[in-house]
Tab-separated table of C-alpha atoms in Angstrom:
chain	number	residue	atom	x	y	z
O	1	UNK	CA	-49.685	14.710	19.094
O	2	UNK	CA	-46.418	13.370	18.151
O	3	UNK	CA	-43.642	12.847	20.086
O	4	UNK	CA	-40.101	15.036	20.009
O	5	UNK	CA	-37.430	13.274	17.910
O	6	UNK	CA	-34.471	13.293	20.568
O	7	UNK	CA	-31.400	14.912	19.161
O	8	UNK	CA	-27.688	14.629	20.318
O	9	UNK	CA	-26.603	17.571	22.764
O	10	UNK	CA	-25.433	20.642	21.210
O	11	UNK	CA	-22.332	20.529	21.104
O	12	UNK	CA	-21.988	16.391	21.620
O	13	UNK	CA	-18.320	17.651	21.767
O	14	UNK	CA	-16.121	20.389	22.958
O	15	UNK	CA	-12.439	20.433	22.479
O	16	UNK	CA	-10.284	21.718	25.380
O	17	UNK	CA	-6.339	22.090	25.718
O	18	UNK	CA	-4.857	21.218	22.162
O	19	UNK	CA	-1.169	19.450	22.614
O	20	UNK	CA	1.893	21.148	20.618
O	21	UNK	CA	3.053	19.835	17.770
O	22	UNK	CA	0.361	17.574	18.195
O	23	UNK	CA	-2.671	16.086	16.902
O	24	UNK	CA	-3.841	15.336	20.776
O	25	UNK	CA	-6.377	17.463	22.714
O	26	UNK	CA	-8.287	17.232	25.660
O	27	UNK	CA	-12.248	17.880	25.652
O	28	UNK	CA	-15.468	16.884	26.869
O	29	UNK	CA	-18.214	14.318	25.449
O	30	UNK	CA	-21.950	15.720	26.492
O	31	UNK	CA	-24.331	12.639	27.133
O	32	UNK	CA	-27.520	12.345	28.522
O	33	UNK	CA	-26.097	10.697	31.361
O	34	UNK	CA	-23.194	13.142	31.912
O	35	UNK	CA	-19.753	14.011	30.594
O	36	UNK	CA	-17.215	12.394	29.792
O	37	UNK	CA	-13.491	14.598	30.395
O	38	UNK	CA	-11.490	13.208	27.544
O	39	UNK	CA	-8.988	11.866	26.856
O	40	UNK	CA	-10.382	9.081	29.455
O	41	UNK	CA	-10.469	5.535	29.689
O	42	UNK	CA	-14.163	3.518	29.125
O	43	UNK	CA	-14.144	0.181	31.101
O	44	UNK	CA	-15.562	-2.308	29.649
O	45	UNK	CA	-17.906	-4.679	31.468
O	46	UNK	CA	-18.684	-7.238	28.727
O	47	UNK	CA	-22.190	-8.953	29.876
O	48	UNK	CA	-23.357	-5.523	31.971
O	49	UNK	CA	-20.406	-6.579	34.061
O	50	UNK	CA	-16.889	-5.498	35.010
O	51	UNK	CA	-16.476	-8.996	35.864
O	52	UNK	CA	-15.721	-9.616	39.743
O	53	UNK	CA	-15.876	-5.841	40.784
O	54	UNK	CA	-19.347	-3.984	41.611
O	55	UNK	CA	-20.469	-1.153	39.536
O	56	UNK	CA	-20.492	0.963	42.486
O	57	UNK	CA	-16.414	-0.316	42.778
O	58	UNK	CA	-15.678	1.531	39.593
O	59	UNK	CA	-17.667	4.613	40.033
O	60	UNK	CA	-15.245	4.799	43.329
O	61	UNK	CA	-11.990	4.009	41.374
O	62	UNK	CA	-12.995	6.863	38.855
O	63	UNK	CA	-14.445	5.053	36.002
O	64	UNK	CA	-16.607	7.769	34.297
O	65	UNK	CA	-18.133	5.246	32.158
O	66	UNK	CA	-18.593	1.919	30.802
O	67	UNK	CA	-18.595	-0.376	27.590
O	68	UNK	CA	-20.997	-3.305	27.217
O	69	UNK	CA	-20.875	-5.577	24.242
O	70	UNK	CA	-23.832	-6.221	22.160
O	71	UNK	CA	-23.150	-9.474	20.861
O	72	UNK	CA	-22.725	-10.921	24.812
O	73	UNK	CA	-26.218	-9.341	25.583
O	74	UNK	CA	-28.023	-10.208	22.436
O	75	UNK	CA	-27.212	-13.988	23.277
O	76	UNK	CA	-28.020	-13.412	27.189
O	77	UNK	CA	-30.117	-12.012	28.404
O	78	UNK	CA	-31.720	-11.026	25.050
O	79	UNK	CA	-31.852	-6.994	24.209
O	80	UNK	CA	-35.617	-7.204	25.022
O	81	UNK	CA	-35.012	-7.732	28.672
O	82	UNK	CA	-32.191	-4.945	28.847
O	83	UNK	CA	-34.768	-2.693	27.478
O	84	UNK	CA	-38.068	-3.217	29.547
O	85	UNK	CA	-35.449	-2.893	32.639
O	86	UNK	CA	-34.936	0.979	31.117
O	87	UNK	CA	-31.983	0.325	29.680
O	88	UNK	CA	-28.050	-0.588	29.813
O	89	UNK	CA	-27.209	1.749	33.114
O	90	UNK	CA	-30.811	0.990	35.454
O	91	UNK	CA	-30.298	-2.727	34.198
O	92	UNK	CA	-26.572	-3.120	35.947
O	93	UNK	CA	-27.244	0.005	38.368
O	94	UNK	CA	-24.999	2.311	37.008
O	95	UNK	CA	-25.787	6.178	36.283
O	96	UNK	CA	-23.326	7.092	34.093
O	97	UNK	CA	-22.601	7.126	30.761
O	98	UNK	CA	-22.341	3.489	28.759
O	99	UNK	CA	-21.229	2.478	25.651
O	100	UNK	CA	-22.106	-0.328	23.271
O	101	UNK	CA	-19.994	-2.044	20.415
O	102	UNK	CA	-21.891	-3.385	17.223
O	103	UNK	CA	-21.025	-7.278	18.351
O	104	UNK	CA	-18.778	-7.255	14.906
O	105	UNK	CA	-15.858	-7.760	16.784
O	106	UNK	CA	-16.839	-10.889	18.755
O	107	UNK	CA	-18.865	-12.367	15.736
O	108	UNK	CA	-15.986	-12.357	13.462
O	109	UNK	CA	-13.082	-13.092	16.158
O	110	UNK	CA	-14.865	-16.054	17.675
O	111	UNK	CA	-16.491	-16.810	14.679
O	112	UNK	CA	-12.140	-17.662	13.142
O	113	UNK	CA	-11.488	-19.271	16.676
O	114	UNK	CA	-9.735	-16.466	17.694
O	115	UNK	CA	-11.670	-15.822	20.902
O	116	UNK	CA	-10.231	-12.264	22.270
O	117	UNK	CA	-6.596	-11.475	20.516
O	118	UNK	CA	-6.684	-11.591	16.596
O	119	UNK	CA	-3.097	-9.808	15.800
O	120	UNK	CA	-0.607	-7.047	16.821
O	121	UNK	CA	1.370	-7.604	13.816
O	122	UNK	CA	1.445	-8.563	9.930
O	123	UNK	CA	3.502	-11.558	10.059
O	124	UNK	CA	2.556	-14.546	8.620
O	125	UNK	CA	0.981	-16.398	5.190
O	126	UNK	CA	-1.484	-13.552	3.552
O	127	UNK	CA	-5.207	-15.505	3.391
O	128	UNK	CA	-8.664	-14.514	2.964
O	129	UNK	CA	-9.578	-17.865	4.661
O	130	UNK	CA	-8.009	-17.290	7.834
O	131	UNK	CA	-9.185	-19.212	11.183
O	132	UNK	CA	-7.458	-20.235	13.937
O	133	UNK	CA	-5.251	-23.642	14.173
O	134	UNK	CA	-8.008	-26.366	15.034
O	135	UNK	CA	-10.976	-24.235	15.392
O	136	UNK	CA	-14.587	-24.525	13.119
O	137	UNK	CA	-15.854	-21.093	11.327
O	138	UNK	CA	-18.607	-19.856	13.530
O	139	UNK	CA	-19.416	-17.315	10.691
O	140	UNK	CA	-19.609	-16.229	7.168
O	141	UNK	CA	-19.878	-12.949	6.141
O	142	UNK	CA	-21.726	-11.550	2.730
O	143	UNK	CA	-22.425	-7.731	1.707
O	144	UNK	CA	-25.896	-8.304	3.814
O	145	UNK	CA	-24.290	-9.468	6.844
O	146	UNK	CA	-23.088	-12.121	8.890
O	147	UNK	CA	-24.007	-14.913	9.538
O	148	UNK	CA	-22.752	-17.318	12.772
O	149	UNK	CA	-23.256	-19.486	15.656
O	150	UNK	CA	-23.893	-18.859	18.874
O	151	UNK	CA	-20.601	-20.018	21.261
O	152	UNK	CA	-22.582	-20.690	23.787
O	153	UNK	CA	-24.993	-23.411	22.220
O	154	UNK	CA	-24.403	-23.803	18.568
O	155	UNK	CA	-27.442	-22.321	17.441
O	156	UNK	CA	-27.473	-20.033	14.519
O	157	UNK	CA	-28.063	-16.417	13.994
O	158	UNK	CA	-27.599	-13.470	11.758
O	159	UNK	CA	-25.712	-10.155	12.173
O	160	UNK	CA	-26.984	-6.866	9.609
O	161	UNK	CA	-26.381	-3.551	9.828
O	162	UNK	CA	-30.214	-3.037	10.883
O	163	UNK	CA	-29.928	-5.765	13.365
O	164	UNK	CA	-26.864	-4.439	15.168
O	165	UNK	CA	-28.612	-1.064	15.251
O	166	UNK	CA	-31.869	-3.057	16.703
O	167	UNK	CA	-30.460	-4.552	19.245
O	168	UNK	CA	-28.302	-1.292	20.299
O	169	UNK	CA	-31.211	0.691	20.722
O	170	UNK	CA	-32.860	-1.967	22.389
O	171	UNK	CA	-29.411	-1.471	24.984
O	172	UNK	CA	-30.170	1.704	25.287
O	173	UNK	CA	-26.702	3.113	25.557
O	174	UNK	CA	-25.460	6.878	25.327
O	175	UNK	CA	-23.066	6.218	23.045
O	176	UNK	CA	-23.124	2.584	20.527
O	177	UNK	CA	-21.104	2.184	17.390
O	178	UNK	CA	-21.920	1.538	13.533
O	179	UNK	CA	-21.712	-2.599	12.424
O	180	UNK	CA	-18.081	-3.252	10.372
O	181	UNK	CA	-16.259	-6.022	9.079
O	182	UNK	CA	-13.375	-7.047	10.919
O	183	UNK	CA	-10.534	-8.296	9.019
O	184	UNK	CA	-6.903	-9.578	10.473
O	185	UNK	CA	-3.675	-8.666	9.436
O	186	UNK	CA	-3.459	-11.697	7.339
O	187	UNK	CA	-6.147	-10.775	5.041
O	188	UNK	CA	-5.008	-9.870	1.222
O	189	UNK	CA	-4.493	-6.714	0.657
O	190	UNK	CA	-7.690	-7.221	-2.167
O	191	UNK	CA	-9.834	-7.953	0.562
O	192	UNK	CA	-8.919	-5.141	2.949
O	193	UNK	CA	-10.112	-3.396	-0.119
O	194	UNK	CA	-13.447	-5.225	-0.280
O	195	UNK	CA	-14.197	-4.884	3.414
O	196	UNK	CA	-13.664	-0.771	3.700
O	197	UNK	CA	-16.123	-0.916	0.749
O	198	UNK	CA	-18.415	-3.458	2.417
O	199	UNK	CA	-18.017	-1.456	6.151
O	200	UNK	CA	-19.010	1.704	4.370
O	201	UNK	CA	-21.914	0.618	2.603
O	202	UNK	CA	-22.979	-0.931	5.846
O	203	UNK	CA	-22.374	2.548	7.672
O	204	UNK	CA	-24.800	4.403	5.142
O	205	UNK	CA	-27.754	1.156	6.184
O	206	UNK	CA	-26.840	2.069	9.977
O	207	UNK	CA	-27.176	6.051	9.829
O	208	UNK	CA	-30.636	5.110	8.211
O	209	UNK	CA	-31.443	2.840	10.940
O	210	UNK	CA	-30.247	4.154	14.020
O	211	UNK	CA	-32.290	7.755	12.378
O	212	UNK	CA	-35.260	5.450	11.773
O	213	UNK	CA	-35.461	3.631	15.397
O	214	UNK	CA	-34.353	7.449	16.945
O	215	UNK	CA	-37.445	8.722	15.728
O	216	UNK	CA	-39.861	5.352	16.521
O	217	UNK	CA	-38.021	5.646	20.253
O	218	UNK	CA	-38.276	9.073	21.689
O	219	UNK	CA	-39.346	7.953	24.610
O	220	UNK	CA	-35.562	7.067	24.939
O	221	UNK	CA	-32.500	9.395	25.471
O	222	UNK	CA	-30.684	10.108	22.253
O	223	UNK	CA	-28.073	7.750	21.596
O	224	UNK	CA	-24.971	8.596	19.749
O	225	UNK	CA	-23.734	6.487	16.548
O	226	UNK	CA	-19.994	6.565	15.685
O	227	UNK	CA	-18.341	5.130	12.738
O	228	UNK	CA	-16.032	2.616	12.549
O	229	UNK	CA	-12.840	3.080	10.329
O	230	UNK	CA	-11.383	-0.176	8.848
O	231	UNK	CA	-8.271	-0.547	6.894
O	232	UNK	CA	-5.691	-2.269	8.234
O	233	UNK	CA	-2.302	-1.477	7.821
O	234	UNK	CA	-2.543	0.710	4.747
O	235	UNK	CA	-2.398	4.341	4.428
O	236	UNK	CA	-5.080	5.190	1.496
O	237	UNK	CA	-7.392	2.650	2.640
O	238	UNK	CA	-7.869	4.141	5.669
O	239	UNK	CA	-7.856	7.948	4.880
O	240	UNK	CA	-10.818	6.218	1.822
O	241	UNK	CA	-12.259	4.665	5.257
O	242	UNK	CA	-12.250	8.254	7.359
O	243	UNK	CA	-13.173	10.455	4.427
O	244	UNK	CA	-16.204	7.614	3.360
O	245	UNK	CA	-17.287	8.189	6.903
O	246	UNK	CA	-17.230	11.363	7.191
O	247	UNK	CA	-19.255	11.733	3.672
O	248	UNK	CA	-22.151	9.770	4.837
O	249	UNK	CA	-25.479	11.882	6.210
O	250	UNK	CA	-28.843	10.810	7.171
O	251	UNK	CA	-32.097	12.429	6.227
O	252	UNK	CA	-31.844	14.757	8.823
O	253	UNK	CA	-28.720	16.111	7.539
O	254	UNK	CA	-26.120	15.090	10.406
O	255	UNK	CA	-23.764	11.853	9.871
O	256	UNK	CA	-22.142	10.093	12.890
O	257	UNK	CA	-21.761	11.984	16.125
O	258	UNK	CA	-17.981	10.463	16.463
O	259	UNK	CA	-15.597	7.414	15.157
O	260	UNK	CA	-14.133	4.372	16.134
O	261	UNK	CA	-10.756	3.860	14.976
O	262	UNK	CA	-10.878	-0.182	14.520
O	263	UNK	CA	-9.814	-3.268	12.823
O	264	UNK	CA	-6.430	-4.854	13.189
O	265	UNK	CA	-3.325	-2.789	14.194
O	266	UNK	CA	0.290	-3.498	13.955
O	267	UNK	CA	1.461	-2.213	17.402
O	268	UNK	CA	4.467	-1.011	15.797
O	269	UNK	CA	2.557	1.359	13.526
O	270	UNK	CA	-0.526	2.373	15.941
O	271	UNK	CA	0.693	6.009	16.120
O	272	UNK	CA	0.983	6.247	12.481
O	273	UNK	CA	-2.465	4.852	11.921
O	274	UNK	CA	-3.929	6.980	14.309
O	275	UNK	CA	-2.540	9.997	12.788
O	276	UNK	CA	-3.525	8.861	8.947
O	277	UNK	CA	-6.937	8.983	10.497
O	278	UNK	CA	-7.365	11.647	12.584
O	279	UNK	CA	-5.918	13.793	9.921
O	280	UNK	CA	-9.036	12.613	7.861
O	281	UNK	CA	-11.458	12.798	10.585
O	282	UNK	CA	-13.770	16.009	11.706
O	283	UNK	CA	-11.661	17.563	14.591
O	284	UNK	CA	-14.967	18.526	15.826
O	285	UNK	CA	-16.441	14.965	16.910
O	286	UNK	CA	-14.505	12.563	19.221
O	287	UNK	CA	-12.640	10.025	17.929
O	288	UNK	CA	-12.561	6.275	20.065
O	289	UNK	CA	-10.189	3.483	19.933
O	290	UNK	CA	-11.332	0.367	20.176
O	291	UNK	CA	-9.325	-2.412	22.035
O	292	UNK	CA	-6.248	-0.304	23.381
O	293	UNK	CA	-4.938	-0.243	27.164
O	294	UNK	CA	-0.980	-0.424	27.446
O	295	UNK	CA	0.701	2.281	28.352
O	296	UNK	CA	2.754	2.927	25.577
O	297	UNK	CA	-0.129	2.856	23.183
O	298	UNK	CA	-2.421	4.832	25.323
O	299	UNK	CA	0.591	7.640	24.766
O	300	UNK	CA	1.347	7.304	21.515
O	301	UNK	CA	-3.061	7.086	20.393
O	302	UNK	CA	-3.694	10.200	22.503
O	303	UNK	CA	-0.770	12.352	20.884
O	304	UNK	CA	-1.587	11.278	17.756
O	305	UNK	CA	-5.430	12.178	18.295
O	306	UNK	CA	-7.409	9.757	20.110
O	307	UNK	CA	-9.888	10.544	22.585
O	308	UNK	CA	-11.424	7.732	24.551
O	309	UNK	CA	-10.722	3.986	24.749
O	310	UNK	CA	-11.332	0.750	25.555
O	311	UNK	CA	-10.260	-2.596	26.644
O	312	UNK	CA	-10.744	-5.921	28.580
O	313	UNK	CA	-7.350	-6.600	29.210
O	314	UNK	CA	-7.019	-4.648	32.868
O	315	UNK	CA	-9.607	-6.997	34.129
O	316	UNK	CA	-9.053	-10.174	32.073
O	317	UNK	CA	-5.048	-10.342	33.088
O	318	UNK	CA	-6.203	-9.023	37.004
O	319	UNK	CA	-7.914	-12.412	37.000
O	320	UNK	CA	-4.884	-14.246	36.094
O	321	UNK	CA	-2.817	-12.646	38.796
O	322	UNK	CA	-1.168	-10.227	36.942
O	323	UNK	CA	-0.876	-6.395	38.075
O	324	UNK	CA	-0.287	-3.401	36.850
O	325	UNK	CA	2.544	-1.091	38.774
O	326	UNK	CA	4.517	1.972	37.845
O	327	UNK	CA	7.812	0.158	37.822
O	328	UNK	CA	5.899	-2.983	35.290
O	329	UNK	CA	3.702	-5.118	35.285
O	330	UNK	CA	3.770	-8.098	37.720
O	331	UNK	CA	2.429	-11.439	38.517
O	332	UNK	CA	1.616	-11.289	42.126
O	333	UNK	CA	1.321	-15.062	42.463
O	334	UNK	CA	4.892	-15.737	42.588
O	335	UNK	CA	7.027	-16.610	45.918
O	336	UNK	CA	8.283	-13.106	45.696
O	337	UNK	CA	5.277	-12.004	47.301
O	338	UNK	CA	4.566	-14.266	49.741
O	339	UNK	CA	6.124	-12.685	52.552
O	340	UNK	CA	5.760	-8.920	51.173
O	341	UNK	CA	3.298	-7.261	53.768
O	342	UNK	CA	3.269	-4.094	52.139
O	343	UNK	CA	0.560	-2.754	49.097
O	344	UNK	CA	0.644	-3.906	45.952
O	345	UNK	CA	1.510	-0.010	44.993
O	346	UNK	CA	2.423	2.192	48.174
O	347	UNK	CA	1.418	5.597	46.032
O	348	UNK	CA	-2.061	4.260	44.775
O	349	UNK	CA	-5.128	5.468	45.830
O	350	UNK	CA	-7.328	2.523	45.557
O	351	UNK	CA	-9.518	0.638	47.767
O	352	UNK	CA	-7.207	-2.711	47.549
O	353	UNK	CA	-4.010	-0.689	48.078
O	354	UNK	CA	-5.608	1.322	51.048
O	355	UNK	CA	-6.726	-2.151	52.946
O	356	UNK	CA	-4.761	-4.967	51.368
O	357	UNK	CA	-1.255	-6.315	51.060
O	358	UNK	CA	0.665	-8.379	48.148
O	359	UNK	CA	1.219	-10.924	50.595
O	360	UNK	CA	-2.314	-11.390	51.365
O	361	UNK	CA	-3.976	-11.149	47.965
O	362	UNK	CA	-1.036	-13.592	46.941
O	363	UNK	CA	-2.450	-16.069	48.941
O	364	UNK	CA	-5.977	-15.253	48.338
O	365	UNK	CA	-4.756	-16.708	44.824
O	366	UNK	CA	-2.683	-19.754	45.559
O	367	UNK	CA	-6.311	-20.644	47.627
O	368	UNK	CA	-8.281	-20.262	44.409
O	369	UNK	CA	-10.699	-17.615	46.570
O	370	UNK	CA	-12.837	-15.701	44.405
O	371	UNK	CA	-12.014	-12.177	46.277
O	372	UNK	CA	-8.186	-12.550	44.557
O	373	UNK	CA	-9.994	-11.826	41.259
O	374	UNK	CA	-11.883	-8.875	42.737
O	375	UNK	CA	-8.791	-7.484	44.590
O	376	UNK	CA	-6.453	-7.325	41.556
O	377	UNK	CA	-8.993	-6.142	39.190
O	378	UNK	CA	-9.921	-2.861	41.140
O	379	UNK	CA	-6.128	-2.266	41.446
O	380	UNK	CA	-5.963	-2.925	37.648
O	381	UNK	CA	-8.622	-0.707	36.294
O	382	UNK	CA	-7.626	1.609	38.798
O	383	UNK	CA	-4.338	2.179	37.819
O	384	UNK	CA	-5.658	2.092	33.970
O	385	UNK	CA	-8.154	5.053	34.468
O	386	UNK	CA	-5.678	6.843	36.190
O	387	UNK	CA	-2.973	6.857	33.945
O	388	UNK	CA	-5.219	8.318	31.534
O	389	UNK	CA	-6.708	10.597	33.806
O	390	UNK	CA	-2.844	11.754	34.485
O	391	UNK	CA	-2.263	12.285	30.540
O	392	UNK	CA	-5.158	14.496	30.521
O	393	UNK	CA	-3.601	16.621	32.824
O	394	UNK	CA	-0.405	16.931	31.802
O	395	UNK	CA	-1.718	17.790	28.347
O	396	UNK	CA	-4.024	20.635	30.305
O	397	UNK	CA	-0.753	21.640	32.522
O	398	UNK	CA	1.554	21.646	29.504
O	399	UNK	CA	4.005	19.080	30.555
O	400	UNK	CA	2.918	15.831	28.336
O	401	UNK	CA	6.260	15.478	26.874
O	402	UNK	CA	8.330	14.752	30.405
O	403	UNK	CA	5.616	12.465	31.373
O	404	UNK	CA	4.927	10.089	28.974
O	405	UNK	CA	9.327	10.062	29.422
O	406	UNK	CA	9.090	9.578	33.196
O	407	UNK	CA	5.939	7.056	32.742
O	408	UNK	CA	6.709	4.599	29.956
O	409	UNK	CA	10.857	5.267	31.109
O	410	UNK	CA	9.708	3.584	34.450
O	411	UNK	CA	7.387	0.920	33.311
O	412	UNK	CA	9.155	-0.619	30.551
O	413	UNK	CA	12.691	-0.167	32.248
O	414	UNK	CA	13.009	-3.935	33.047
């Protein structure tokens, strides 16, 4: 007897309280793991870690789910090993929803030496050979793939659409993302061009996949497959990107359950670029940005149509003794805090602001103790999940516009 082909739940999606004016909504995503309220924030805990905070840590902070990355855990541990433990979520002992990225961005970013940051803006010489000052290419890309080194030993290895979807299913989580090309904001425009052609041709070789695998694993929960729209900075090449996307069905009939609005972004534009695309995009299926967690652009993504996020930076600057506070953001090593007895934020709700004070975790960090890192980054992704969380409600209670006035008034005020 054969087995049931899992299917996505019907609907994957629901849209709730639309915003005036607005392309922003709220709504709900439906996994097999449970829902997601949207807009919401999606931590992201790299090697089946948010590093230096438990798993049980976030789910008390208010994380409703997290983001792994596929090229970490194909290197180590190996997708095999995620998979005989059951999965993503039984493998770090979380029970909530997970995401996983294609491992596109970290194969091209570390493959230029650009480790996590590639550009916020399109200044500088226009190249299609671009690589960090003193850094070796790690990889080459071709319409088949990509091809790079590992940054952990050197050894060599090969990205393709059917890999990424491989080793995705093999991480078993609810919601993963179609293998694109990243470019920078440096590229030529004539290769921006090549690479939405290359990332959609690729897209078509994942939907075939990911159907392919679906049907070989139903012992598994479905697993939703968003797109990923490339682009850059230009208008028609990312409406081509969204409508391309959108185009694109399997041989059951559906195409991708949602998108990922990705590639390089000129932060002075990210509302604009959002909006090209989600004026393209099905308003139907969720839409995902990857790589965004400021303030400001968490505002300006959601009103111009962007449900869910993610982003490292809460717990990569928490580690480097920077925090995140209403009135800014603030690095709590310095002498200004060595004498201040009082929480790092009086009005939040977290665990290190409930038990802890600036003065203490500022010497946790001048001693080089481990628990500094741990400290600050529950604060941080506190604090990111919910602001978020706050958005969503004052989209739902009608009062987004004062705010995101209040909000980014206060934070950016110094």
């Amino acid at each position: 007897m054969n087995a049931v082909v899992p299917t996505p739940p019907d609907p994957f999606f629901t849209v709730g309280t639309r915003l005036d004016g607005q392309l922003g909504r709220t709504g709900t995503i439906h996994t097999p793991h449970g829902d997601i309220a949207t807009p919401s924030f999606v931590a992201v805990g790299t090697k089946a870690t948010v590093k230096a905070v438990l798993p049980e840590s976030m789910k008390e902070l208010g994380a409703q789910s997290l983001l792994a990355n596929a090229y970490h855990l194909y290197l180590q541990p190996g997708p095999d090993i995620v998979d005989e433990a059951g999965g993503l979520g039984k493998f770090m002992n979380w029970d909530g929803p997970t995401f996983t990225d294609s491992g596109g961005f970290q194969v091209m970013s570390l493959g230029v030496g650009f480790k996590k940051v590639l550009a916020m803006e399109a200044v500088g010489v226009r190249s299609d050979d671009v690589i960090a000052k003193g850094k070796e290419r790690l990889a080459t890309v071709d319409d088949d793939g990509v091809t790079f080194k590992s940054h952990l030993d050197g050894s060599r290895h090969r990205f393709t659409p059917e890999v990424s979807m491989q080793i995705q299913h093999q991480l078993g989580a609810d919601i993963m993302f179609a293998f694109d090309e990243l470019t920078t904001l440096l590229n030529t425009r004539g290769y921006q061009e090549q690479s939405v052609e290359r990332t959609q041709a690729w897209a078509v070789r994942c939907i075939a996949e990911h159907e392919k695998l679906t049907a070989e694993r139903a012992h598994r929960p479905y697993q939703a497959l968003f797109g990923v729209v490339q682009g850059a900075q230009y208008e028609d090449l990312r409406r081509q990107a969204c409508r391309g996307l959108e185009s694109i069905t399997g041989e059951s009939g559906r195409g991708f359950d949602g998108y990922g609005i990705g590639g390089a972004l000129e932060k002075q534009n990210l509302g604009t670029i959002v909006r090209w695309c989600n004026e393209e995009l099905p308003e139907h299926k969720p839409r995902h940005m990857l790589g965004i967690s400021e303030p400001d652009d968490f505002f300006v993504a959601i009103e111009n149509g962007a449900d869910t996020f993610d982003c490292v930076n809460p717990s990569r600057v928490a580690r480097n003794a920077a925090i995140y506070h209403p009135d800014g953001r603030f690095n709590i090593n310095t002498s200004r805090f060595r004498r201040d007895f009082t929480p790092i934020d009086e009005n939040c709700d977290c665990y290190t602001c409930a038990n802890y004070t600036s003065a203490y975790i500022h010497h946790l960090f001048k001693a080089k103790e481990m628990l500094a890192s741990t400290l600050c980054t529950i604060h941080n992704e506190r604090f990111t999940v919910r602001l978020v969380d706050q958005i969503r409600a004052s989209i739902e209670g009608g009062y987004f516009d004062e705010f995101k006035a209040e909000t980014l008034g206060r934070f950016y005020r110094t």
